[in-house]
Coordinates of N, CA and C in Angstrom, one line a residue:
M17 N 161.7 52.1 74.4 CA 160.6 52.4 75.4 C 159.4 51.6 75.0
T18 N 158.6 51.2 76.0 CA 157.3 50.4 75.7 C 156.2 51.2 76.2
A19 N 155.0 51.1 75.5 CA 153.8 51.8 75.9 C 153.2 51.2 77.1
V20 N 152.9 52.0 78.1 CA 152.1 51.4 79.3 C 150.6 51.7 79.0
L21 N 150.3 52.7 78.3 CA 148.9 53.1 77.9 C 148.8 53.4 76.5
E22 N 147.8 52.9 75.8 CA 147.8 53.0 74.3 C 146.3 53.1 73.9
T23 N 146.0 53.9 72.9 CA 144.7 53.9 72.2 C 145.0 53.6 70.7
R24 N 144.0 52.9 70.2 CA 144.1 52.6 68.7 C 142.8 53.0 68.0
H25 N 142.9 54.0 67.2 CA 141.8 54.4 66.4 C 140.5 54.7 67.2
L26 N 140.7 55.5 68.3 CA 139.7 55.8 69.2 C 138.8 56.9 68.7
N27 N 137.5 56.6 68.8 CA 136.5 57.5 68.3 C 135.4 57.7 69.3
K28 N 134.8 58.9 69.4 CA 133.7 59.1 70.3 C 132.8 60.2 69.6
T29 N 131.5 59.8 69.3 CA 130.6 60.6 68.7 C 129.4 60.9 69.6
F30 N 129.1 62.2 69.7 CA 127.9 62.6 70.4 C 126.9 63.1 69.4
G31 N 125.9 62.3 69.1 CA 125.0 62.7 68.0 C 125.8 62.9 66.7
G32 N 125.7 64.0 66.1 CA 126.4 64.3 64.9 C 127.8 64.9 65.1
L33 N 128.2 65.1 66.4 CA 129.5 65.7 66.7 C 130.5 64.6 67.0
K34 N 131.6 64.7 66.3 CA 132.7 63.7 66.5 C 133.7 64.4 67.5
A35 N 133.6 64.0 68.8 CA 134.5 64.6 69.8 C 135.9 64.1 69.9
T36 N 136.0 62.8 69.5 CA 137.3 62.2 69.4 C 137.4 61.5 68.1
S37 N 138.4 61.8 67.3 CA 138.5 61.3 65.9 C 139.7 60.5 65.6
D38 N 139.6 59.2 65.6 CA 140.6 58.3 65.2 C 142.0 58.5 65.9
V39 N 141.9 58.6 67.2 CA 143.1 58.9 68.0 C 143.9 57.7 68.3
S40 N 145.1 57.6 67.8 CA 146.0 56.5 68.1 C 147.2 57.1 68.9
F41 N 147.3 56.8 70.2 CA 148.2 57.5 71.1 C 148.9 56.5 71.9
K42 N 150.2 56.8 72.3 CA 151.0 55.9 73.2 C 151.6 56.8 74.3
L43 N 151.4 56.3 75.5 CA 152.1 56.8 76.7 C 153.2 55.9 77.1
E44 N 154.4 56.3 77.0 CA 155.6 55.4 77.2 C 155.7 55.2 78.7
R45 N 156.3 54.1 79.1 CA 156.5 53.8 80.5 C 157.5 54.8 81.1
G46 N 157.1 55.4 82.3 CA 157.9 56.4 83.0 C 157.8 57.8 82.4
A47 N 156.9 58.0 81.4 CA 156.9 59.2 80.6 C 156.4 60.4 81.5
R48 N 156.8 61.6 81.1 CA 156.2 62.9 81.5 C 155.7 63.5 80.2
H49 N 154.4 63.3 80.0 CA 153.8 63.6 78.7 C 152.6 64.5 78.9
A50 N 152.5 65.6 78.1 CA 151.5 66.6 78.2 C 150.5 66.5 77.0
L51 N 149.3 66.7 77.3 CA 148.2 66.8 76.2 C 147.7 68.2 76.2
I52 N 147.9 68.9 75.1 CA 147.4 70.3 75.1 C 146.5 70.5 73.9
G53 N 145.9 71.6 73.8 CA 145.0 72.0 72.7 C 144.1 73.1 73.1
P54 N 143.5 73.8 72.1 CA 142.6 74.9 72.4 C 141.3 74.4 73.1
N55 N 140.6 75.3 73.6 CA 139.3 75.0 74.2 C 138.4 74.3 73.2
G56 N 137.8 73.2 73.6 CA 136.9 72.4 72.7 C 137.6 71.4 71.9
A57 N 138.9 71.2 72.2 CA 139.7 70.3 71.3 C 139.4 68.9 71.6
G58 N 138.8 68.6 72.7 CA 138.4 67.2 73.0 C 139.3 66.5 74.1
K59 N 140.1 67.3 74.8 CA 141.0 66.8 75.8 C 140.3 66.0 76.9
T60 N 139.2 66.7 77.5 CA 138.5 66.1 78.6 C 137.8 64.8 78.1
T61 N 137.2 64.9 76.9 CA 136.6 63.7 76.4 C 137.5 62.5 76.3
F62 N 138.7 62.8 75.8 CA 139.8 61.8 75.6 C 140.1 61.2 77.0
I63 N 140.3 62.0 78.0 CA 140.6 61.5 79.4 C 139.4 60.7 79.9
N64 N 138.2 61.2 79.7 CA 137.0 60.4 80.1 C 136.9 59.1 79.5
L65 N 137.4 59.0 78.2 CA 137.4 57.7 77.6 C 138.5 56.8 78.2
L66 N 139.6 57.3 78.5 CA 140.7 56.5 79.1 C 140.3 55.9 80.4
T67 N 139.6 56.7 81.2 CA 139.3 56.3 82.6 C 138.0 55.6 82.7
G68 N 137.2 55.4 81.6 CA 136.0 54.7 81.6 C 134.8 55.5 82.0
L69 N 134.9 56.8 82.1 CA 133.8 57.6 82.5 C 132.7 57.6 81.4
I70 N 133.2 57.6 80.1 CA 132.3 57.4 79.0 C 132.9 56.3 78.1
K71 N 132.0 55.7 77.2 CA 132.4 54.6 76.4 C 132.7 55.1 75.0
P72 N 133.8 54.6 74.3 CA 134.0 55.0 73.0 C 133.0 54.5 72.0
S73 N 132.8 55.2 70.9 CA 132.0 54.7 69.8 C 132.7 53.6 69.1
S74 N 134.0 53.6 69.0 CA 134.8 52.6 68.4 C 136.3 52.8 68.8
G75 N 137.1 51.7 68.5 CA 138.5 51.8 68.9 C 138.8 51.1 70.2
D76 N 140.1 51.0 70.5 CA 140.5 50.2 71.6 C 141.4 51.0 72.6
I77 N 141.4 50.7 73.9 CA 142.3 51.2 74.9 C 143.0 50.1 75.5
L78 N 144.3 50.2 75.6 CA 145.1 49.1 76.2 C 146.0 49.6 77.4
L79 N 146.0 48.9 78.5 CA 146.9 49.2 79.6 C 147.9 48.0 79.8
D80 N 149.2 48.3 79.7 CA 150.2 47.2 79.7 C 149.9 46.2 78.6
G81 N 149.4 46.6 77.5 CA 149.2 45.8 76.3 C 147.9 45.0 76.4
K82 N 147.1 45.1 77.5 CA 145.9 44.3 77.6 C 144.7 45.3 77.4
P83 N 143.7 44.9 76.7 CA 142.5 45.7 76.4 C 141.7 46.0 77.7
I84 N 141.4 47.3 77.9 CA 140.6 47.7 79.1 C 139.3 48.4 78.6
T85 N 139.1 48.4 77.3 CA 138.0 49.3 76.7 C 136.7 49.0 77.4
G86 N 136.4 47.8 77.8 CA 135.1 47.5 78.3 C 135.1 47.5 79.9
L87 N 136.2 47.8 80.5 CA 136.2 47.7 82.0 C 135.6 49.0 82.6
K88 N 135.0 48.8 83.8 CA 134.5 49.9 84.6 C 135.6 50.7 85.2
R89 N 135.2 51.9 85.6 CA 136.2 52.8 86.2 C 137.0 52.2 87.3
E90 N 136.3 51.5 88.2 CA 136.9 51.0 89.4 C 137.9 49.9 89.0
S91 N 137.6 49.1 88.0 CA 138.5 48.1 87.6 C 139.8 48.7 87.0
R92 N 139.6 49.8 86.3 CA 140.8 50.5 85.7 C 141.7 51.0 86.8
V93 N 141.1 51.6 87.9 CA 141.9 52.0 89.0 C 142.6 50.9 89.7
Q94 N 141.9 49.8 89.9 CA 142.6 48.6 90.5 C 143.8 48.1 89.6
R95 N 143.7 48.3 88.3 CA 144.8 47.9 87.5 C 145.9 49.0 87.4
G96 N 145.7 50.1 88.0 CA 146.8 51.1 88.1 C 146.6 52.4 87.3
L97 N 145.4 52.6 86.8 CA 145.1 53.8 86.0 C 144.3 54.8 86.9
V98 N 144.9 55.8 87.3 CA 144.3 56.8 88.3 C 144.3 58.2 87.7
R99 N 143.3 58.9 88.1 CA 143.1 60.3 87.6 C 142.9 61.3 88.7
T100 N 143.5 62.5 88.5 CA 143.1 63.7 89.3 C 142.2 64.6 88.5
F101 N 141.4 65.4 89.1 CA 140.4 66.2 88.4 C 140.8 67.7 88.4
Q102 N 140.2 68.4 87.5 CA 140.4 69.9 87.4 C 139.8 70.5 88.7
I103 N 138.7 70.0 89.1 CA 138.0 70.5 90.3 C 138.3 69.4 91.4
N104 N 138.7 69.8 92.6 CA 139.1 68.8 93.6 C 137.9 67.9 93.9
Q105 N 138.3 66.6 94.1 CA 137.4 65.6 94.6 C 137.8 65.1 96.0
L106 N 137.5 65.9 97.0 CA 138.0 65.6 98.3 C 136.8 65.4 99.3
F107 N 137.1 64.7 100.4 CA 136.2 64.5 101.5 C 136.2 65.7 102.4
G108 N 135.3 66.6 102.2 CA 135.4 67.9 102.9 C 135.5 67.9 104.4
Q109 N 134.8 67.0 105.1 CA 134.7 66.9 106.5 C 135.8 66.0 107.1
L110 N 136.5 65.3 106.3 CA 137.6 64.5 106.8 C 138.9 65.3 106.9
S111 N 139.8 64.9 107.8 CA 141.1 65.5 107.9 C 142.0 65.0 106.8
V112 N 143.1 65.6 106.6 CA 144.1 65.2 105.7 C 144.5 63.7 106.0
V113 N 144.8 63.4 107.2 CA 145.2 62.1 107.6 C 144.1 61.1 107.4
E114 N 142.9 61.4 107.7 CA 141.8 60.5 107.5 C 141.5 60.3 106.1
S115 N 141.7 61.3 105.2 CA 141.5 61.1 103.8 C 142.5 60.2 103.2
L116 N 143.7 60.3 103.6 CA 144.8 59.4 103.1 C 144.6 58.0 103.6
A117 N 144.2 57.9 104.9 CA 143.9 56.6 105.5 C 142.8 55.9 104.7
L118 N 141.7 56.6 104.4 CA 140.6 56.0 103.7 C 141.0 55.5 102.3
V119 N 141.8 56.3 101.6 CA 142.2 55.8 100.3 C 143.1 54.6 100.4
I120 N 144.0 54.6 101.3 CA 144.9 53.4 101.5 C 144.2 52.2 101.9
A121 N 143.2 52.4 102.8 CA 142.4 51.3 103.3 C 141.6 50.7 102.1
E122 N 141.0 51.6 101.3 CA 140.2 51.2 100.1 C 141.1 50.4 99.2
R123 N 142.3 50.8 99.0 CA 143.3 50.1 98.1 C 143.6 48.7 98.6
R124 N 143.6 48.6 99.9 CA 143.9 47.3 100.6 C 142.7 46.4 100.7
G125 N 141.5 46.9 100.3 CA 140.3 46.1 100.4 C 139.5 46.3 101.6
H126 N 139.8 47.3 102.5 CA 139.1 47.4 103.7 C 137.9 48.4 103.6
G127 N 137.9 49.3 102.6 CA 136.8 50.2 102.4 C 136.5 51.1 103.5
W128 N 135.2 51.4 103.6 CA 134.7 52.3 104.6 C 134.7 51.8 106.0
N129 N 135.0 50.5 106.2 CA 135.1 49.9 107.5 C 136.4 50.2 108.2
M130 N 137.3 50.9 107.5 CA 138.7 51.0 107.9 C 138.8 51.8 109.3
F131 N 137.9 52.7 109.6 CA 138.0 53.4 110.8 C 137.8 52.5 112.0
R132 N 137.1 51.4 111.9 CA 136.9 50.5 113.0 C 138.1 49.7 113.3
G133 N 139.0 49.5 112.3 CA 140.2 48.7 112.5 C 141.4 49.3 112.0
L134 N 141.5 50.6 112.2 CA 142.6 51.4 111.7 C 143.9 50.9 112.3
S135 N 143.9 50.6 113.6 CA 145.2 50.3 114.2 C 145.7 48.9 113.8
R136 N 144.8 48.1 113.1 CA 145.2 46.8 112.7 C 145.8 46.8 111.3
L137 N 145.7 47.9 110.6 CA 146.3 48.0 109.2 C 147.8 48.2 109.3
K138 N 148.5 47.2 109.2 CA 150.0 47.2 109.4 C 150.6 48.2 108.4
G139 N 151.4 49.1 108.9 CA 152.2 50.0 108.0 C 151.4 51.2 107.6
L140 N 150.2 51.3 108.0 CA 149.4 52.5 107.5 C 149.9 53.8 108.0
D141 N 150.3 53.9 109.3 CA 150.8 55.1 109.8 C 152.0 55.6 109.1
R142 N 152.9 54.6 108.8 CA 154.2 55.0 108.1 C 153.9 55.5 106.7
E143 N 152.9 54.8 106.0 CA 152.6 55.2 104.6 C 152.0 56.6 104.6
I144 N 151.1 56.9 105.6 CA 150.5 58.2 105.6 C 151.5 59.3 106.0
A145 N 152.4 58.9 106.9 CA 153.4 59.9 107.3 C 154.3 60.2 106.1
D146 N 154.7 59.2 105.3 CA 155.5 59.5 104.1 C 154.8 60.4 103.1
L147 N 153.5 60.1 102.9 CA 152.8 61.0 101.9 C 152.6 62.4 102.4
V148 N 152.3 62.5 103.7 CA 152.2 63.9 104.3 C 153.5 64.7 104.2
S149 N 154.6 64.0 104.4 CA 155.9 64.6 104.3 C 156.3 64.9 102.8
D150 N 156.0 64.0 101.9 CA 156.4 64.1 100.5 C 155.6 65.3 99.8
F151 N 154.4 65.5 100.3 CA 153.6 66.5 99.7 C 153.4 67.8 100.5
G152 N 154.3 68.0 101.5 CA 154.3 69.2 102.3 C 153.0 69.5 103.0
L153 N 152.4 68.4 103.6 CA 151.2 68.6 104.3 C 151.3 68.5 105.8
D154 N 152.6 68.5 106.3 CA 152.8 68.3 107.7 C 152.0 69.3 108.6
T155 N 152.0 70.6 108.2 CA 151.4 71.6 109.1 C 149.9 71.5 109.1
V156 N 149.3 70.8 108.1 CA 147.8 70.8 108.0 C 147.3 69.3 108.1
A157 N 148.1 68.4 108.6 CA 147.7 67.0 108.6 C 146.4 66.7 109.4
E158 N 146.1 67.5 110.4 CA 144.9 67.2 111.2 C 143.8 68.1 110.8
D159 N 144.0 69.0 109.8 CA 142.9 70.0 109.4 C 141.9 69.3 108.5
R160 N 140.7 69.8 108.5 CA 139.7 69.2 107.6 C 140.0 69.7 106.2
C161 N 139.7 68.9 105.2 CA 139.9 69.2 103.8 C 139.3 70.5 103.4
C162 N 138.0 70.8 103.9 CA 137.3 72.0 103.5 C 138.0 73.2 104.0
D163 N 138.8 73.1 105.0 CA 139.5 74.3 105.7 C 140.9 74.5 105.1
L164 N 141.3 73.7 104.2 CA 142.7 73.8 103.7 C 142.8 75.0 102.6
P165 N 143.9 75.7 102.6 CA 144.1 76.6 101.4 C 144.1 75.8 100.1
Y166 N 143.7 76.5 99.1 CA 143.5 75.7 97.8 C 144.7 75.0 97.3
G167 N 145.9 75.6 97.5 CA 147.1 75.0 97.1 C 147.3 73.7 97.8
K168 N 147.0 73.6 99.1 CA 147.2 72.4 99.9 C 146.1 71.4 99.4
Q169 N 144.9 71.8 99.1 CA 143.9 70.9 98.6 C 144.4 70.2 97.3
R170 N 145.0 71.0 96.4 CA 145.5 70.3 95.2 C 146.6 69.3 95.5
L171 N 147.5 69.6 96.5 CA 148.6 68.7 96.9 C 148.0 67.5 97.5
L172 N 146.9 67.6 98.3 CA 146.3 66.5 99.0 C 145.7 65.6 97.9
E173 N 145.0 66.2 96.9 CA 144.4 65.3 95.9 C 145.5 64.5 95.1
I174 N 146.6 65.1 94.9 CA 147.7 64.4 94.2 C 148.2 63.3 95.1
A175 N 148.4 63.6 96.4 CA 148.8 62.6 97.4 C 147.9 61.4 97.5
M176 N 146.6 61.7 97.4 CA 145.6 60.6 97.5 C 145.7 59.8 96.2
A177 N 146.0 60.4 95.1 CA 146.1 59.6 93.8 C 147.4 58.7 93.9
I178 N 148.5 59.3 94.5 CA 149.7 58.5 94.6 C 149.5 57.3 95.6
A179 N 148.6 57.6 96.6 CA 148.3 56.5 97.6 C 147.7 55.3 97.0
L180 N 147.1 55.5 95.8 CA 146.5 54.3 95.1 C 147.5 53.5 94.4
K181 N 148.8 53.9 94.5 CA 149.9 53.2 93.8 C 149.7 53.0 92.3
P182 N 149.4 54.2 91.6 CA 149.2 54.1 90.2 C 150.4 53.7 89.4
R183 N 150.2 53.0 88.3 CA 151.2 52.9 87.2 C 151.1 54.0 86.2
V184 N 149.9 54.5 86.0 CA 149.6 55.6 85.1 C 148.8 56.6 85.9
L185 N 149.2 57.9 85.8 CA 148.5 59.0 86.5 C 148.1 60.0 85.5
L186 N 146.8 60.2 85.3 CA 146.2 61.2 84.4 C 145.9 62.5 85.3
M187 N 146.5 63.6 84.9 CA 146.4 64.8 85.8 C 145.7 65.9 84.9
D188 N 144.5 66.3 85.4 CA 143.7 67.3 84.7 C 143.9 68.7 85.4
E189 N 144.8 69.5 84.8 CA 145.1 70.8 85.2 C 145.4 70.9 86.7
P190 N 146.5 70.3 87.2 CA 146.7 70.2 88.6 C 147.0 71.6 89.3
A191 N 147.4 72.6 88.5 CA 147.7 73.9 89.1 C 146.5 74.9 88.9
A192 N 145.4 74.4 88.3 CA 144.3 75.3 88.0 C 143.8 75.9 89.3
G193 N 143.6 77.2 89.4 CA 143.1 77.9 90.5 C 144.0 78.1 91.7
V194 N 145.2 77.6 91.6 CA 146.2 77.7 92.7 C 146.7 79.2 92.7
P195 N 146.7 79.9 93.9 CA 147.2 81.2 93.9 C 148.7 81.2 93.6
E196 N 149.2 82.3 93.0 CA 150.5 82.4 92.6 C 151.5 82.2 93.7
A197 N 151.2 82.6 94.9 CA 152.1 82.4 96.1 C 152.3 80.9 96.4
D198 N 151.3 80.0 96.0 CA 151.4 78.6 96.3 C 151.8 77.8 95.1
R199 N 151.9 78.4 94.0 CA 152.0 77.7 92.7 C 153.4 77.0 92.6
Q200 N 154.4 77.6 93.1 CA 155.8 77.0 93.0 C 155.9 75.7 93.8
E201 N 155.2 75.7 94.9 CA 155.2 74.5 95.7 C 154.5 73.3 95.0
V202 N 153.4 73.6 94.4 CA 152.7 72.6 93.6 C 153.6 72.1 92.5
L203 N 154.2 73.0 91.8 CA 155.1 72.6 90.6 C 156.3 71.8 91.1
S204 N 156.9 72.1 92.2 CA 158.0 71.4 92.7 C 157.6 70.0 93.2
R205 N 156.4 69.9 93.8 CA 155.9 68.5 94.2 C 155.6 67.7 92.9
L206 N 155.1 68.3 91.9 CA 154.9 67.6 90.7 C 156.2 67.0 90.1
A207 N 157.2 67.9 90.1 CA 158.5 67.5 89.6 C 159.1 66.3 90.3
A208 N 158.7 66.1 91.6 CA 159.3 65.1 92.5 C 158.4 63.8 92.5
L209 N 157.4 63.7 91.7 CA 156.6 62.5 91.7 C 157.4 61.3 91.3
P210 N 157.1 60.1 91.8 CA 157.9 58.9 91.5 C 158.1 58.7 90.1
S211 N 159.4 58.4 89.7 CA 159.8 58.2 88.3 C 159.1 57.0 87.7
D212 N 158.7 56.0 88.5 CA 158.1 54.8 87.9 C 156.6 55.0 87.6
V213 N 156.1 56.2 87.9 CA 154.7 56.5 87.5 C 154.7 57.2 86.2
S214 N 154.0 56.7 85.2 CA 153.9 57.3 83.9 C 152.7 58.3 84.0
I215 N 153.0 59.6 83.6 CA 152.1 60.7 83.8 C 151.7 61.3 82.5
L216 N 150.4 61.5 82.3 CA 149.8 62.3 81.2 C 149.1 63.5 81.8
L217 N 149.6 64.6 81.5 CA 149.2 65.9 82.0 C 148.4 66.7 81.0
I218 N 147.1 67.1 81.4 CA 146.4 68.0 80.6 C 146.5 69.4 81.3
E219 N 146.9 70.4 80.5 CA 147.2 71.7 81.1 C 147.2 72.8 80.0
H220 N 146.7 73.9 80.5 CA 146.6 75.1 79.6 C 147.8 76.0 79.9
D221 N 148.5 75.9 81.0 CA 149.6 76.8 81.4 C 150.8 76.2 80.6
M222 N 151.3 77.0 79.6 CA 152.4 76.5 78.8 C 153.7 76.5 79.6
D223 N 153.9 77.4 80.6 CA 155.1 77.4 81.4 C 155.2 76.1 82.1
L224 N 154.1 75.6 82.7 CA 154.1 74.3 83.4 C 154.3 73.2 82.4
V225 N 153.6 73.2 81.2 CA 153.8 72.2 80.2 C 155.2 72.0 79.8
F226 N 155.9 73.1 79.5 CA 157.2 73.0 78.9 C 158.3 72.8 80.0
T227 N 157.9 73.0 81.3 CA 158.8 72.7 82.4 C 158.7 71.2 82.7
F228 N 157.5 70.7 82.7 CA 157.2 69.4 83.2 C 157.4 68.3 82.2
A229 N 156.9 68.5 81.0 CA 156.8 67.4 80.0 C 158.0 67.3 79.1
S230 N 158.4 66.1 78.8 CA 159.5 65.8 77.8 C 158.9 65.5 76.5
R231 N 157.6 65.1 76.5 CA 156.9 64.9 75.2 C 155.5 65.5 75.3
I232 N 155.0 66.0 74.1 CA 153.8 66.7 74.1 C 152.9 66.3 72.9
S233 N 151.6 66.1 73.1 CA 150.7 65.8 72.0 C 149.7 67.0 72.0
V234 N 149.4 67.3 70.8 CA 148.5 68.5 70.5 C 147.2 67.9 69.9
L235 N 146.1 68.2 70.6 CA 144.8 67.7 70.1 C 144.0 68.9 69.6
V236 N 143.5 68.8 68.4 CA 142.7 69.9 67.7 C 141.4 69.2 67.1
S237 N 140.3 69.7 67.5 CA 139.0 69.2 66.9 C 138.9 67.7 67.1
G238 N 139.4 67.2 68.2 CA 139.2 65.8 68.5 C 140.2 64.9 67.9
A239 N 141.2 65.4 67.1 CA 142.2 64.6 66.4 C 143.6 65.0 66.9
L240 N 144.5 64.1 66.8 CA 145.9 64.4 67.1 C 146.4 65.2 65.9
F241 N 146.9 66.4 66.3 CA 147.3 67.4 65.3 C 148.8 67.4 65.2
A242 N 149.5 67.2 66.3 CA 151.0 67.2 66.3 C 151.5 66.4 67.5
E243 N 152.7 65.9 67.5 CA 153.2 65.2 68.6 C 154.8 65.2 68.5
G244 N 155.4 65.4 69.6 CA 156.9 65.4 69.5 C 157.5 65.7 70.9
T245 N 158.8 66.0 70.9 CA 159.4 66.4 72.1 C 159.0 67.8 72.4
S246 N 159.2 68.3 73.7 CA 158.8 69.6 74.0 C 159.4 70.7 73.1
Q247 N 160.7 70.5 72.8 CA 161.4 71.4 71.9 C 160.8 71.4 70.5
E248 N 160.5 70.2 70.0 CA 159.8 70.1 68.6 C 158.5 70.8 68.6
I249 N 157.7 70.6 69.6 CA 156.4 71.3 69.7 C 156.5 72.8 69.8
A250 N 157.5 73.2 70.7 CA 157.7 74.6 70.9 C 158.1 75.4 69.6
H251 N 158.7 74.7 68.7 CA 159.2 75.3 67.5 C 158.4 74.9 66.3
D252 N 157.3 74.3 66.5 CA 156.5 73.9 65.3 C 155.6 75.0 64.9
P253 N 155.7 75.6 63.8 CA 155.0 76.8 63.4 C 153.5 76.5 63.3
R254 N 153.1 75.3 63.0 CA 151.7 74.9 62.9 C 151.0 75.0 64.3
V255 N 151.8 74.5 65.3 CA 151.2 74.5 66.6 C 151.1 76.0 67.1
K256 N 152.1 76.8 66.8 CA 152.0 78.2 67.2 C 150.8 78.9 66.6
D257 N 150.6 78.6 65.3 CA 149.4 79.2 64.7 C 148.1 78.8 65.3
V258 N 148.0 77.5 65.6 CA 146.7 76.9 66.1 C 146.5 77.2 67.6
Y259 N 147.6 77.2 68.4 CA 147.4 77.2 69.8 C 148.3 78.1 70.6
L260 N 149.6 78.2 70.3 CA 150.5 78.9 71.2 C 150.5 80.4 70.9
G261 N 150.0 80.8 69.8 CA 149.9 82.2 69.6 C 151.1 82.8 68.9
G262 N 152.1 82.0 68.7 CA 153.3 82.5 68.0 C 154.2 83.2 68.9
G263 N 155.5 83.0 68.7 CA 156.5 83.8 69.3 C 156.9 83.3 70.7
H264 N 156.2 82.4 71.3 CA 156.5 82.0 72.7 C 157.4 80.7 72.6
H265 N 158.3 80.6 73.6 CA 159.1 79.4 73.8 C 160.0 79.2 72.6
D266 N 160.5 80.3 72.0 CA 161.5 80.2 70.9 C 162.9 79.9 71.5

């Protein structure tokens, strides 16, 4: 296996606080990898470093073996590094179809002018239709984002991320806040994501983590504490003591 995303000795300091401490991490191509850790472990800081939201104090980030440490967020997205957020980042007044059309048009370089030439974007209707179907959005395709049930909002955000054609998808708690009645649909759609997209999942829900991920990294106090297969992490007594609470997933 080869790493599609890698960090080497990544550090981030805020004043006297070391939020990320010498993290060397690899996301293998096609992986289903989870990043877990207690509150305050530095998971969000790490993802913000990967996506360019904040700059590291030292260390390197590589995508497909090429350094991206100094690139802006937009450039990282263009190179295939895409993120979903814990809190939805949707266009509230646009419909599902319009939101997907906007993302696809932006990816193709048409930007906000896409509504004036929507009919000229070859293949757009088919691509939108496929995304709507793949993510179970058929019944709400013409509804405004702000009117969608929360579970559908989460699915739309993931669909919009996939519309960007990512090679690497960073997912920040995709099931957070989703009602139990809608949760299974979100989980099944996650399981069906394209196999050629390498996924790093941040999640507190251990049932989701151990169902979805084949490999897990544990972050504690900004440093990598443990890493291994889901079974190795589930049976690691150090991880149970620090995070899992002991006795679960035996």
